[in-house]
Every structure is written in structure tokens, then in C-alpha cells.
Amino acid sequence: MIVRPRPNWLRMLFVRRGSLLLKILPQLLVIFALSIGVVIFHGELLNHKITLTAVPFSLVGVALAIFLGFRNSASYDRYWEARKLWGKLLTDGRNAARQYVSFTRQDPRVFVKGVAAFVHATRHQLRCTDPMPDMRRLLPPELLPRLDGRRTPALQILMWLAEMLREERESGRLDPILAAEIDRSLSGLNDALGGCERIAYTPLPFTYSVILHRTVYLYCLMLPFGLLDAIGVMTPLMVTFVAYTFFAIESLSDEIEEPFGTMPNDLALNAMATTIEAALLEMLGDRELPPRPQPVDCLLS
């Protein structure tokens, strides 16, 4: 995720990080070169003049803009829902830790660190990375074989936390009503995990991407022929500007459609998981907390 102060209007014109310019630059160069060729040959292709007016491009452009807007809105809805679910991980994780610390007479460190491990395991599961380094740091050694090789290590940790609650309740060290309250917070963590899995494992229909991609590229490839007679030598500049707008919106939609990735505009899961862990450890009175996440080259992963 890009984290930086908003630059002034002049610097904003030349910002590269986050503008997707480098990602779409090859396509823009192709469109620019094609437009120059159209101007040089006066719109002729194989000795035949291709006559197009601006009218069909105006009609198609409106429909394309609406379609791009829908695609971008659908992608942003997924992105924002993912951010709300990680906010739920924070609040329910803190609730579970606060309740366990307040209601039980047992040492709460194992349980609270287990909640932090659940958050990290969720991050690793969504990004398909190895969770074991974080698990070894936060969980008891006897629990690690239970997680090794599992597809859903976060769910195994949640089951283990629920088993701890059951043992506390059955031994009489925790009132059943209070145990139910803590279990409700654990259920909230499970709901957040399920919501993240729904987003991660259910992409937008591929047909939307295919139709939009083809339409955008065909529109930009044909646009020079429609503008040549109207604006002449300015055609390459205007066509490239229009192509930049369409290509950038399409690329951004593709990027934020999968909010749990590691692209510059995806969610900073590492930073959020570390922040949640620090908040939980502070409840235990720890002074040695994970380092505060800092932007690196204006990025948080």
C-alpha cells in the first residue's frame, strides 16, 4: 500500500509511484507509435483510406466509460470490504484478549499470543506464504505439528483457542456465561476469516475482464483514424492521453480486485497484522513490541 503525504498540484502531475505509468508504458508507446504512423500515411492502410468520424467513438466512448466505471466500482467494493474485515479482526481480536485477561485467573499470555498468531496465519493464508516463522515465534512448540502442512492454519489456531476456553470452563476456572462472551469474540474472528476467504477465492467473472480489455484496446487502436481529419498532427498526443486514462483505470481495477496481494495499491497486511499484534501485547503489559511499521520508499507491504 502506498503511504505518503499528498503532494502539491504540480508534483502530483509528475508522480510515478502509484500512477501505474510504468506498468502501462509499453502499451502507451505502441499506441503512440501507431498514431504517428497513421499521421504519416494520412490514414491509409494497404493503399486504402480508412475513413472514420468521431461520432462512433463518442457513442462507444460513453458506453466504455460506464463499463469501466462499473468494473472499477466492483473492484473497489472488494477492496473496501477487505479493509473492513481486517478492521473486524482488530476489534474482535482485542475484545477476545481483553475478555480473557479480565475474566480468567490463568496466565493470559498463551491465549493472547494465540490470537495474534491467528491474525498472522490469516495473512499468510490469504497470500499463500509460509506461516511457520510467525507461528514458532508466537505459539507453544507442542502446537506447531498440528499446523504443519495445513491448508487453513488460522482455523486450527481458532480451534485450539476454543479448546482452551472449554478446559477453563469445565475446570470451573471460568464462568460459563463469561466463556460464551469470549467465544462470541472468537466467532467474530471466524466471520472475518470467512469474509476474507470469500473475497480471495471468488474473483470477478473473467468474462468482464476479457470484454473490457478487448474493447479498450480496439477503441484505442482505431481512435487515430477517427481523429486524424479533425486534429491532424495532434492525433498522437490526444490518442495517447485517452489511452492512458483507459489503460490506467483498467490496470487499477485489476490490481485492487485482489486486495490481499503485494502490489503497490493492495492492502498493507504485514503492517496491519503487526499493529494488531502490538495492540494485543500491550494488553499484557509488554514493553518489547514489534517495530512500528514504517513506509519504505512510500510503500507498506
mmCIF file of C-alpha atoms in Angstrom:
data_model
loop_
_atom_site.group_PDB
_atom_site.id
_atom_site.type_symbol
_atom_site.label_atom_id
_atom_site.label_comp_id
_atom_site.label_asym_id
_atom_site.label_seq_id
_atom_site.Cartn_x
_atom_site.Cartn_y
_atom_site.Cartn_z
ATOM 1 C CA MET A 1 0.000 0.000 0.000
ATOM 2 C CA ILE A 2 1.249 3.454 -0.884
ATOM 3 C CA VAL A 3 1.564 5.696 2.179
ATOM 4 C CA ARG A 4 2.735 9.237 1.545
ATOM 5 C CA PRO A 5 1.647 12.841 2.145
ATOM 6 C CA ARG A 6 -0.403 14.235 -0.692
ATOM 7 C CA PRO A 7 1.946 16.303 -2.897
ATOM 8 C CA ASN A 8 1.009 19.696 -4.253
ATOM 9 C CA TRP A 9 -0.741 20.040 -7.586
ATOM 10 C CA LEU A 10 2.476 20.450 -9.569
ATOM 11 C CA ARG A 11 4.289 17.446 -8.106
ATOM 12 C CA MET A 12 1.117 15.386 -8.498
ATOM 13 C CA LEU A 13 1.463 15.762 -12.268
ATOM 14 C CA PHE A 14 4.852 14.008 -12.207
ATOM 15 C CA VAL A 15 4.300 11.334 -9.545
ATOM 16 C CA ARG A 16 5.317 7.905 -10.818
ATOM 17 C CA ARG A 17 4.793 5.717 -7.764
ATOM 18 C CA GLY A 18 1.155 4.700 -7.741
ATOM 19 C CA SER A 19 0.313 6.211 -11.114
ATOM 20 C CA LEU A 20 0.627 2.819 -12.887
ATOM 21 C CA LEU A 21 2.512 4.650 -15.635
ATOM 22 C CA LEU A 22 5.441 2.251 -15.686
ATOM 23 C CA LYS A 23 3.070 -0.718 -15.839
ATOM 24 C CA ILE A 24 1.153 0.549 -18.862
ATOM 25 C CA LEU A 25 4.038 2.369 -20.562
ATOM 26 C CA PRO A 26 4.663 -0.356 -23.218
ATOM 27 C CA GLN A 27 1.005 -0.230 -24.320
ATOM 28 C CA LEU A 28 1.102 3.566 -24.470
ATOM 29 C CA LEU A 29 4.234 3.508 -26.601
ATOM 30 C CA VAL A 30 2.556 1.121 -29.038
ATOM 31 C CA ILE A 31 -0.496 3.377 -29.309
ATOM 32 C CA PHE A 32 1.708 6.459 -29.717
ATOM 33 C CA ALA A 33 3.773 4.792 -32.459
ATOM 34 C CA LEU A 34 0.622 3.639 -34.257
ATOM 35 C CA SER A 35 -0.814 7.150 -34.116
ATOM 36 C CA ILE A 36 2.370 8.600 -35.609
ATOM 37 C CA GLY A 37 2.161 6.043 -38.419
ATOM 38 C CA VAL A 38 -1.452 6.978 -39.098
ATOM 39 C CA VAL A 39 -0.479 10.667 -39.342
ATOM 40 C CA ILE A 40 2.494 9.959 -41.625
ATOM 41 C CA PHE A 41 0.471 7.791 -44.025
ATOM 42 C CA HIS A 42 -2.626 10.015 -43.778
ATOM 43 C CA GLY A 43 -4.830 7.204 -42.519
ATOM 44 C CA GLU A 44 -4.091 4.868 -45.424
ATOM 45 C CA LEU A 45 -3.720 1.151 -44.858
ATOM 46 C CA LEU A 46 -2.655 -1.055 -47.808
ATOM 47 C CA ASN A 47 -3.349 1.839 -50.188
ATOM 48 C CA HIS A 48 -6.885 2.231 -48.892
ATOM 49 C CA LYS A 49 -8.019 5.300 -46.984
ATOM 50 C CA ILE A 50 -9.693 4.312 -43.703
ATOM 51 C CA THR A 51 -12.428 6.854 -43.197
ATOM 52 C CA LEU A 52 -13.779 7.102 -39.690
ATOM 53 C CA THR A 53 -15.519 10.001 -37.988
ATOM 54 C CA ALA A 54 -15.602 10.960 -34.329
ATOM 55 C CA VAL A 55 -19.299 10.066 -33.976
ATOM 56 C CA PRO A 56 -18.965 6.295 -33.398
ATOM 57 C CA PHE A 57 -16.084 6.902 -30.988
ATOM 58 C CA SER A 58 -18.245 9.292 -28.985
ATOM 59 C CA LEU A 59 -21.003 6.699 -28.692
ATOM 60 C CA VAL A 60 -18.666 3.824 -27.875
ATOM 61 C CA GLY A 61 -16.649 6.036 -25.524
ATOM 62 C CA VAL A 62 -19.693 6.758 -23.359
ATOM 63 C CA ALA A 63 -20.564 3.066 -23.116
ATOM 64 C CA LEU A 64 -16.933 2.195 -22.418
ATOM 65 C CA ALA A 65 -16.681 4.802 -19.678
ATOM 66 C CA ILE A 66 -19.793 3.384 -17.997
ATOM 67 C CA PHE A 67 -18.411 -0.156 -18.249
ATOM 68 C CA LEU A 68 -15.035 0.954 -16.862
ATOM 69 C CA GLY A 69 -16.808 2.733 -14.025
ATOM 70 C CA PHE A 70 -18.769 -0.401 -13.161
ATOM 71 C CA ARG A 71 -15.604 -2.531 -13.239
ATOM 72 C CA ASN A 72 -13.713 -0.074 -11.071
ATOM 73 C CA SER A 73 -16.607 0.217 -8.619
ATOM 74 C CA ALA A 74 -16.889 -3.570 -8.289
ATOM 75 C CA SER A 75 -13.144 -3.856 -7.649
ATOM 76 C CA TYR A 76 -13.171 -1.059 -5.069
ATOM 77 C CA ASP A 77 -16.115 -2.658 -3.272
ATOM 78 C CA ARG A 78 -13.988 -5.792 -2.818
ATOM 79 C CA TYR A 79 -11.043 -3.694 -1.651
ATOM 80 C CA TRP A 80 -13.078 -1.731 0.891
ATOM 81 C CA GLU A 81 -14.874 -4.822 2.196
ATOM 82 C CA ALA A 82 -11.485 -6.483 2.712
ATOM 83 C CA ARG A 83 -10.318 -3.460 4.700
ATOM 84 C CA LYS A 84 -13.438 -3.578 6.888
ATOM 85 C CA LEU A 85 -12.897 -7.277 7.541
ATOM 86 C CA TRP A 86 -9.374 -6.567 8.744
ATOM 87 C CA GLY A 87 -10.810 -3.880 10.959
ATOM 88 C CA LYS A 88 -13.084 -6.566 12.381
ATOM 89 C CA LEU A 89 -10.046 -8.760 13.025
ATOM 90 C CA LEU A 90 -8.603 -5.897 15.063
ATOM 91 C CA THR A 91 -11.709 -5.196 17.151
ATOM 92 C CA ASP A 92 -12.714 -8.820 17.764
ATOM 93 C CA GLY A 93 -9.119 -9.808 18.480
ATOM 94 C CA ARG A 94 -8.817 -7.056 21.082
ATOM 95 C CA ASN A 95 -12.190 -7.992 22.558
ATOM 96 C CA ALA A 96 -11.197 -11.642 22.905
ATOM 97 C CA ALA A 97 -7.868 -10.726 24.500
ATOM 98 C CA ARG A 98 -9.423 -8.126 26.833
ATOM 99 C CA GLN A 99 -12.113 -10.517 28.000
ATOM 100 C CA TYR A 100 -9.683 -13.356 28.624
ATOM 101 C CA VAL A 101 -7.283 -11.102 30.532
ATOM 102 C CA SER A 102 -10.129 -9.661 32.621
ATOM 103 C CA PHE A 103 -12.197 -12.794 33.279
ATOM 104 C CA THR A 104 -9.672 -15.561 33.937
ATOM 105 C CA ARG A 105 -7.189 -16.184 36.710
ATOM 106 C CA GLN A 106 -4.841 -18.091 34.426
ATOM 107 C CA ASP A 107 -1.764 -16.593 32.762
ATOM 108 C CA PRO A 108 -3.291 -14.969 29.652
ATOM 109 C CA ARG A 109 -0.085 -14.793 27.626
ATOM 110 C CA VAL A 110 -0.591 -18.067 25.754
ATOM 111 C CA PHE A 111 -4.168 -17.186 24.767
ATOM 112 C CA VAL A 112 -3.416 -13.596 23.745
ATOM 113 C CA LYS A 113 -0.390 -14.612 21.684
ATOM 114 C CA GLY A 114 -2.606 -17.258 20.110
ATOM 115 C CA VAL A 115 -4.972 -14.530 18.938
ATOM 116 C CA ALA A 116 -2.018 -12.634 17.433
ATOM 117 C CA ALA A 117 -0.879 -15.856 15.740
ATOM 118 C CA PHE A 118 -4.375 -16.266 14.284
ATOM 119 C CA VAL A 119 -4.109 -12.827 12.646
ATOM 120 C CA HIS A 120 -0.695 -13.629 11.152
ATOM 121 C CA ALA A 121 -1.920 -17.043 9.993
ATOM 122 C CA THR A 122 -4.830 -15.345 8.237
ATOM 123 C CA ARG A 123 -2.396 -13.049 6.432
ATOM 124 C CA HIS A 124 -0.213 -15.950 5.340
ATOM 125 C CA GLN A 125 -3.219 -17.992 4.218
ATOM 126 C CA LEU A 126 -4.536 -15.157 2.058
ATOM 127 C CA ARG A 127 -1.123 -14.567 0.483
ATOM 128 C CA CYS A 128 -0.177 -18.263 0.208
ATOM 129 C CA THR A 129 3.041 -17.744 2.184
ATOM 130 C CA ASP A 130 4.698 -19.872 4.865
ATOM 131 C CA PRO A 131 3.204 -19.098 8.304
ATOM 132 C CA MET A 132 5.604 -21.222 10.367
ATOM 133 C CA PRO A 133 8.202 -18.499 11.222
ATOM 134 C CA ASP A 134 5.478 -16.398 12.883
ATOM 135 C CA MET A 135 3.877 -19.477 14.422
ATOM 136 C CA ARG A 136 7.171 -20.543 16.060
ATOM 137 C CA ARG A 137 7.531 -17.048 17.476
ATOM 138 C CA LEU A 138 4.045 -16.839 18.999
ATOM 139 C CA LEU A 139 2.742 -20.349 19.721
ATOM 140 C CA PRO A 140 3.768 -23.139 22.113
ATOM 141 C CA PRO A 141 6.103 -25.691 20.467
ATOM 142 C CA GLU A 142 3.673 -28.565 21.109
ATOM 143 C CA LEU A 143 1.056 -26.903 18.876
ATOM 144 C CA LEU A 144 3.301 -26.496 15.819
ATOM 145 C CA PRO A 145 2.937 -30.097 14.474
ATOM 146 C CA ARG A 146 -0.814 -29.535 14.409
ATOM 147 C CA LEU A 147 -0.327 -26.639 11.984
ATOM 148 C CA ASP A 148 2.397 -28.034 9.771
ATOM 149 C CA GLY A 149 1.128 -28.707 6.250
ATOM 150 C CA ARG A 150 -2.415 -27.485 6.949
ATOM 151 C CA ARG A 151 -4.306 -25.557 4.296
ATOM 152 C CA THR A 152 -6.107 -23.452 6.926
ATOM 153 C CA PRO A 153 -3.689 -22.907 9.823
ATOM 154 C CA ALA A 154 -5.770 -19.970 11.074
ATOM 155 C CA LEU A 155 -8.756 -22.254 11.603
ATOM 156 C CA GLN A 156 -6.605 -24.735 13.528
ATOM 157 C CA ILE A 157 -5.454 -21.945 15.841
ATOM 158 C CA LEU A 158 -9.080 -20.888 16.358
ATOM 159 C CA MET A 159 -9.997 -24.465 17.281
ATOM 160 C CA TRP A 160 -7.111 -24.555 19.749
ATOM 161 C CA LEU A 161 -8.239 -21.285 21.388
ATOM 162 C CA ALA A 162 -11.780 -22.680 21.693
ATOM 163 C CA GLU A 163 -10.372 -25.811 23.334
ATOM 164 C CA MET A 164 -8.561 -23.635 25.880
ATOM 165 C CA LEU A 165 -11.871 -21.951 26.707
ATOM 166 C CA ARG A 166 -13.599 -25.307 27.090
ATOM 167 C CA GLU A 167 -10.918 -26.537 29.502
ATOM 168 C CA GLU A 168 -11.200 -23.353 31.555
ATOM 169 C CA ARG A 169 -14.976 -23.675 31.708
ATOM 170 C CA GLU A 170 -15.029 -27.395 32.532
ATOM 171 C CA SER A 171 -12.453 -26.934 35.286
ATOM 172 C CA GLY A 172 -14.581 -24.247 36.908
ATOM 173 C CA ARG A 173 -11.974 -21.524 36.476
ATOM 174 C CA LEU A 174 -14.189 -19.612 34.036
ATOM 175 C CA ASP A 175 -17.881 -18.901 34.403
ATOM 176 C CA PRO A 176 -19.895 -20.431 31.508
ATOM 177 C CA ILE A 177 -21.522 -17.060 30.734
ATOM 178 C CA LEU A 178 -18.137 -15.354 30.510
ATOM 179 C CA ALA A 179 -16.800 -18.222 28.399
ATOM 180 C CA ALA A 180 -19.705 -17.686 25.994
ATOM 181 C CA GLU A 181 -18.798 -13.999 25.709
ATOM 182 C CA ILE A 182 -15.198 -14.805 24.810
ATOM 183 C CA ASP A 183 -16.378 -17.456 22.370
ATOM 184 C CA ARG A 184 -18.568 -14.819 20.699
ATOM 185 C CA SER A 185 -15.427 -12.778 20.022
ATOM 186 C CA LEU A 186 -13.738 -15.874 18.591
ATOM 187 C CA SER A 187 -16.773 -16.352 16.356
ATOM 188 C CA GLY A 188 -16.263 -12.784 15.118
ATOM 189 C CA LEU A 189 -12.694 -13.691 14.186
ATOM 190 C CA ASN A 190 -14.015 -16.700 12.278
ATOM 191 C CA ASP A 191 -16.548 -14.492 10.469
ATOM 192 C CA ALA A 192 -13.771 -12.109 9.409
ATOM 193 C CA LEU A 193 -11.650 -15.022 8.178
ATOM 194 C CA GLY A 194 -14.589 -16.390 6.195
ATOM 195 C CA GLY A 195 -15.253 -12.992 4.630
ATOM 196 C CA CYS A 196 -11.621 -12.674 3.564
ATOM 197 C CA GLU A 197 -11.716 -16.175 2.086
ATOM 198 C CA ARG A 198 -14.860 -15.282 0.153
ATOM 199 C CA ILE A 199 -13.077 -12.332 -1.466
ATOM 200 C CA ALA A 200 -9.812 -14.180 -2.068
ATOM 201 C CA TYR A 201 -11.360 -17.288 -3.595
ATOM 202 C CA THR A 202 -14.160 -15.669 -5.631
ATOM 203 C CA PRO A 203 -12.736 -13.308 -8.259
ATOM 204 C CA LEU A 204 -14.883 -11.207 -10.526
ATOM 205 C CA PRO A 205 -16.117 -13.183 -13.560
ATOM 206 C CA PHE A 206 -13.290 -13.480 -16.079
ATOM 207 C CA THR A 207 -15.641 -12.512 -18.908
ATOM 208 C CA TYR A 208 -15.818 -8.950 -17.563
ATOM 209 C CA SER A 209 -12.043 -8.605 -17.868
ATOM 210 C CA VAL A 210 -11.971 -10.099 -21.369
ATOM 211 C CA ILE A 211 -14.733 -7.893 -22.763
ATOM 212 C CA LEU A 212 -13.353 -4.744 -21.166
ATOM 213 C CA HIS A 213 -9.777 -5.481 -22.233
ATOM 214 C CA ARG A 214 -10.705 -6.138 -25.852
ATOM 215 C CA THR A 215 -12.970 -3.106 -26.080
ATOM 216 C CA VAL A 216 -10.398 -0.733 -24.598
ATOM 217 C CA TYR A 217 -7.616 -1.876 -26.902
ATOM 218 C CA LEU A 218 -9.729 -1.924 -30.072
ATOM 219 C CA TYR A 219 -11.066 1.531 -29.225
ATOM 220 C CA CYS A 220 -7.574 2.968 -28.746
ATOM 221 C CA LEU A 221 -6.185 1.248 -31.850
ATOM 222 C CA MET A 222 -8.949 2.638 -34.067
ATOM 223 C CA LEU A 223 -9.128 6.094 -32.472
ATOM 224 C CA PRO A 224 -6.265 7.643 -34.527
ATOM 225 C CA PHE A 225 -8.194 7.038 -37.744
ATOM 226 C CA GLY A 226 -11.223 8.831 -36.320
ATOM 227 C CA LEU A 227 -9.318 11.901 -35.071
ATOM 228 C CA LEU A 228 -6.840 12.351 -37.917
ATOM 229 C CA ASP A 229 -9.013 14.530 -40.173
ATOM 230 C CA ALA A 230 -10.195 16.633 -37.225
ATOM 231 C CA ILE A 231 -6.976 17.424 -35.335
ATOM 232 C CA GLY A 232 -4.178 16.369 -37.701
ATOM 233 C CA VAL A 233 -0.704 16.227 -36.192
ATOM 234 C CA MET A 234 -2.118 16.448 -32.639
ATOM 235 C CA THR A 235 -3.614 12.985 -33.078
ATOM 236 C CA PRO A 236 -0.759 11.020 -31.399
ATOM 237 C CA LEU A 237 -0.846 13.247 -28.327
ATOM 238 C CA MET A 238 -4.619 13.119 -27.828
ATOM 239 C CA VAL A 239 -4.891 9.393 -28.573
ATOM 240 C CA THR A 240 -2.113 8.612 -26.065
ATOM 241 C CA PHE A 241 -3.839 10.748 -23.442
ATOM 242 C CA VAL A 242 -7.147 8.912 -23.937
ATOM 243 C CA ALA A 243 -5.318 5.571 -23.914
ATOM 244 C CA TYR A 244 -3.561 6.487 -20.654
ATOM 245 C CA THR A 245 -6.908 7.142 -18.988
ATOM 246 C CA PHE A 246 -8.485 3.885 -20.128
ATOM 247 C CA PHE A 247 -5.411 1.689 -19.598
ATOM 248 C CA ALA A 248 -4.762 3.138 -16.129
ATOM 249 C CA ILE A 249 -8.337 2.609 -14.934
ATOM 250 C CA GLU A 250 -8.353 -0.940 -16.281
ATOM 251 C CA SER A 251 -4.998 -1.703 -14.653
ATOM 252 C CA LEU A 252 -6.059 -0.216 -11.322
ATOM 253 C CA SER A 253 -9.249 -2.277 -11.346
ATOM 254 C CA ASP A 254 -7.228 -5.437 -11.918
ATOM 255 C CA GLU A 255 -4.885 -4.505 -9.079
ATOM 256 C CA ILE A 256 -7.390 -3.744 -6.339
ATOM 257 C CA GLU A 257 -9.679 -6.609 -7.371
ATOM 258 C CA GLU A 258 -7.320 -8.850 -5.353
ATOM 259 C CA PRO A 259 -6.759 -6.685 -2.250
ATOM 260 C CA PHE A 260 -4.664 -9.262 -0.383
ATOM 261 C CA GLY A 261 -1.787 -9.260 -2.873
ATOM 262 C CA THR A 262 1.528 -7.434 -2.740
ATOM 263 C CA MET A 263 1.015 -4.847 -5.479
ATOM 264 C CA PRO A 264 1.570 -1.162 -4.611
ATOM 265 C CA ASN A 265 -2.155 -0.432 -4.255
ATOM 266 C CA ASP A 266 -3.096 -3.595 -2.292
ATOM 267 C CA LEU A 267 -3.754 -3.698 1.436
ATOM 268 C CA ALA A 268 -0.750 -3.495 3.766
ATOM 269 C CA LEU A 269 -1.450 -6.811 5.516
ATOM 270 C CA ASN A 270 2.018 -7.067 7.063
ATOM 271 C CA ALA A 271 1.669 -3.659 8.680
ATOM 272 C CA MET A 272 -1.891 -4.299 9.874
ATOM 273 C CA ALA A 273 -1.036 -7.713 11.336
ATOM 274 C CA THR A 274 1.974 -6.243 13.151
ATOM 275 C CA THR A 275 -0.176 -3.393 14.502
ATOM 276 C CA ILE A 276 -2.763 -5.860 15.820
ATOM 277 C CA GLU A 277 -0.027 -7.957 17.453
ATOM 278 C CA ALA A 278 1.423 -4.861 19.153
ATOM 279 C CA ALA A 279 -2.015 -3.865 20.487
ATOM 280 C CA LEU A 280 -2.550 -7.342 21.943
ATOM 281 C CA LEU A 281 0.894 -7.489 23.550
ATOM 282 C CA GLU A 282 0.315 -4.097 25.147
ATOM 283 C CA MET A 283 -2.694 -5.599 26.921
ATOM 284 C CA LEU A 284 -0.247 -7.985 28.590
ATOM 285 C CA GLY A 285 1.900 -5.073 29.725
ATOM 286 C CA ASP A 286 4.769 -5.943 27.390
ATOM 287 C CA ARG A 287 7.285 -3.213 26.667
ATOM 288 C CA GLU A 288 9.090 -5.043 23.884
ATOM 289 C CA LEU A 289 6.698 -4.677 20.979
ATOM 290 C CA PRO A 290 7.152 -5.355 17.260
ATOM 291 C CA PRO A 291 8.682 -2.365 15.471
ATOM 292 C CA ARG A 292 6.153 0.180 14.320
ATOM 293 C CA PRO A 293 5.605 -0.276 10.564
ATOM 294 C CA GLN A 294 7.366 2.439 8.613
ATOM 295 C CA PRO A 295 6.899 3.324 4.944
ATOM 296 C CA VAL A 296 9.730 2.015 2.801
ATOM 297 C CA ASP A 297 10.035 4.022 -0.420
ATOM 298 C CA CYS A 298 6.463 5.194 0.271
ATOM 299 C CA LEU A 299 5.222 1.583 0.456
ATOM 300 C CA LEU A 300 3.887 -0.640 3.228
ATOM 301 C CA SER A 301 3.531 -4.332 2.417
#
